[in-house]
Amino acid sequence: MAVDVVIIGLGYVGLPLAREATSAGMSVIGFDVNKALVESLNAGRSHVDDLSDDDVTDMVKHGFRATTDEREIATAGAAVICVPTPLFEEGGPDLNAVQSATQAVARNIHPGMLVVLESTTYPGTTDELVRPILEAGGLVAGEDFHLAFSPERIDPGNKEFGPGNTPKVVGGHTPACTEAAAALYGRFVETVVRTKGTREAETAKLLENTYRHVNIALVNEMAKFCHRLGIDLWDVIRAASSKPFGFQAFYPGPGVGGHCIPIDPNYLSHNVRVRLGYPFRFVELAQEINATMPAYVARRAQNILNEAGLATTGANILLLGVTYKANIADERESPAVALARDLSSLGAKISYHDPYVAEWRPDIDVVQVDDLEGAVVSADLVILVQSHREYDADQLAAKAKRFFDTRGVTTTDDAHRL
Ligand SMILES: NC(=O)c1ccc[n+]([C@@H]2O[C@H](COP(=O)([O-])OP(=O)(O)OC[C@H]3O[C@@H](n4cnc5c(N)ncnc54)[C@H](O)[C@@H]3O)[C@@H](O)[C@H]2O)c1
């Protein structure tokens, strides 16, 4: 084939994948329905944290090209689908993008093609949703074309583990499909881990994220009662982490965010409920606990002001860092939004500072500040929501009238800690 692989969906997952394959010398194109995005990528502009404009320019120089013309899918030996899998308003999985991307592949599928789904989804999606769409034209998966699922494990902002050195889980519709997918990823990923089938690969991803979700909920719940009992949970976690086996540290925070942790476990619990008729109680409890954190932080903020004889109504509260994790620009599902709303409904005036965010619109009036030090000094309360590397928390806490550290990074008595 003229093209080794077409990446479908050029977002946080698809673009770094396209870069890795391009760097390995493969001939790569990207298909996306967003025309403006396609044009800006072809002009060498990146829209994701892990790639710079220079990286994208370099990809283009090495033959990468983005397109909105789905007929180009037919020129590729393999198609990898990396489109979004959000939730509907009522909490169920929204697979519209997966469905329409698969339909685009189906209209251009050819014998011998390898099709891989990377989007995070519930067990059975590859077999029950993707396969029938691809087979509608008469070709049969496992006989005429290869079909596999391979979850994306990208950790935006992680400098140590990227797409090349994070082991890649691969599960095919048949053993030959697994091998075809393993051969594709083997060209640019150091380690490929094979599963029995597509469902095991789909569930492996959901287990990983549910594990994080549940353990974050565990420490979040502990944070609440430790505070009331006068126990420093951060010190507790530091001590427990000295155990060289059987313990992995998770940290409390103002709520979970991003495109994965608050969403993916729902794919699993929804699936268990629909298919088996009972709740996946761990996930639902974790969901409930993590969702209370922004309101908990707002209540603690109110108490800190109260202790100083100040009302929350009219108080100037400065939020530091509004993205969902440190050192990246991604604001999706950031708990800072719920926190800002809660504080605003208590009557506080909210300002924010974030070196990664050009403009933030949480549906309430917020004022962006550029002068970090000046704003820290003048605010009635500063809340460290996201511990970006640009913030020297101890130094800022020393300057602030009141400083509430929700990330446990301060070491001085100047700060209140979650
Ligand atoms: N972002 C992460 O950190 C991360 C990590 C692991 C897994 N995932 C999973 O990977 C998948 C993709 O996530 P993302 O963060 O890259 O999303 P994204 O929103 O950053 O990018 C998705 C891209 O797909 C495009 N798209 C939408 N519908 C399309 C269609 N029908 N055909 C072609 N392109 C289409 C969009 O225009 C967009 O550019 C999701 O299932 C997500 O859960 C994401």
Tab-separated table of C-alpha atoms and ligand atoms in Angstrom, residues 7-15 31-34 37 47-48 81-86 96-102 104 118-121 151-156 205 209 259-260 263-264 267 324 330 332, ligand 1:
chain	number	residue	atom	x	y	z
A	7	ILE	CA	-4.724	7.546	12.099
A	8	ILE	CA	-8.376	8.495	12.475
A	9	GLY	CA	-8.900	11.315	14.992
A	10	LEU	CA	-5.901	13.592	15.505
A	11	GLY	CA	-6.333	14.653	19.129
A	12	TYR	CA	-4.364	14.051	22.331
A	13	VAL	CA	-4.102	10.354	21.436
A	14	GLY	CA	-4.017	10.232	17.653
A	15	LEU	CA	-1.440	12.952	16.998
A	31	PHE	CA	-7.908	11.680	8.911
A	32	ASP	CA	-10.017	14.059	10.986
A	33	VAL	CA	-13.452	15.602	10.496
A	34	ASN	CA	-12.251	18.958	11.839
A	37	LEU	CA	-7.518	21.315	12.709
A	47	HIS	CA	-2.801	21.719	19.483
A	48	VAL	CA	-1.736	19.112	22.070
A	81	ILE	CA	-9.291	4.792	15.294
A	82	CYS	CA	-8.598	7.351	18.063
A	83	VAL	CA	-11.826	9.339	18.264
A	84	PRO	CA	-13.466	10.631	21.471
A	85	THR	CA	-15.690	8.459	23.669
A	86	PRO	CA	-17.514	10.892	25.965
A	96	ASN	CA	-21.334	8.286	18.050
A	97	ALA	CA	-17.788	9.248	17.025
A	98	VAL	CA	-16.609	5.611	17.097
A	99	GLN	CA	-19.611	4.634	15.000
A	100	SER	CA	-19.116	7.325	12.371
A	101	ALA	CA	-15.326	6.829	12.205
A	102	THR	CA	-15.904	3.085	11.740
A	104	ALA	CA	-15.812	5.937	7.228
A	118	GLU	CA	-7.855	2.655	20.378
A	119	SER	CA	-10.667	4.737	21.896
A	120	THR	CA	-11.459	3.809	25.490
A	121	THR	CA	-14.766	1.965	25.577
A	151	PRO	CA	-6.062	0.770	24.430
A	152	GLU	CA	-4.262	4.068	24.514
A	153	ARG	CA	-2.329	4.636	27.732
A	154	ILE	CA	-0.931	8.081	27.019
A	155	ASP	CA	-0.235	10.210	30.109
A	156	PRO	CA	-0.165	13.826	28.908
A	205	LYS	CA	-7.836	-0.315	30.079
A	209	ASN	CA	-8.442	3.630	35.165
A	259	HIS	CA	-10.746	12.968	29.795
A	260	CYS	CA	-10.175	9.564	31.427
A	263	ILE	CA	-15.314	9.131	32.505
A	264	ASP	CA	-13.863	5.701	31.752
A	267	TYR	CA	-18.169	2.816	30.690
A	324	TYR	CA	-7.059	19.132	35.286
A	330	ASP	CA	-5.800	20.606	29.151
A	332	ARG	CA	-11.240	19.137	30.200
B	1	LIG	N1	-6.378	12.265	26.232
B	1	LIG	C1	-5.909	11.268	26.954
B	1	LIG	O1	-5.089	11.481	27.842
B	1	LIG	C2	-6.345	9.825	26.681
B	1	LIG	C3	-5.589	8.796	27.255
B	1	LIG	C4	-5.962	7.479	27.011
B	1	LIG	C5	-7.076	7.210	26.221
B	1	LIG	N2	-7.813	8.223	25.695
B	1	LIG	C6	-8.956	7.867	24.834
B	1	LIG	O2	-8.605	8.087	23.472
B	1	LIG	C7	-9.747	8.516	22.734
B	1	LIG	C8	-9.463	9.832	22.027
B	1	LIG	O3	-9.237	10.829	23.008
B	1	LIG	P1	-8.488	12.186	22.713
B	1	LIG	O4	-8.145	12.754	24.045
B	1	LIG	O5	-7.417	12.005	21.699
B	1	LIG	O6	-9.675	13.052	22.050
B	1	LIG	P2	-9.546	14.466	21.333
B	1	LIG	O7	-10.862	15.121	21.528
B	1	LIG	O8	-8.298	15.156	21.763
B	1	LIG	O9	-9.357	14.130	19.796
B	1	LIG	C9	-10.254	13.399	19.057
B	1	LIG	C10	-10.172	13.831	17.598
B	1	LIG	O10	-11.076	12.997	16.859
B	1	LIG	C11	-11.707	13.796	15.892
B	1	LIG	N3	-12.941	13.131	15.472
B	1	LIG	C12	-14.149	13.119	16.078
B	1	LIG	N4	-15.026	12.363	15.370
B	1	LIG	C13	-14.347	11.897	14.296
B	1	LIG	C14	-14.705	11.071	13.205
B	1	LIG	N5	-15.921	10.553	13.109
B	1	LIG	N6	-13.767	10.821	12.279
B	1	LIG	C15	-12.521	11.341	12.367
B	1	LIG	N7	-12.122	12.125	13.382
B	1	LIG	C16	-13.037	12.394	14.334
B	1	LIG	C17	-11.913	15.133	16.542
B	1	LIG	O11	-12.084	16.152	15.574
B	1	LIG	C18	-10.623	15.272	17.354
B	1	LIG	O12	-9.616	15.955	16.618
B	1	LIG	C19	-10.892	8.564	23.733
B	1	LIG	O13	-11.581	7.350	23.696
B	1	LIG	C20	-10.186	8.712	25.057
B	1	LIG	O14	-10.970	8.206	26.139
B	1	LIG	C21	-7.438	9.535	25.893
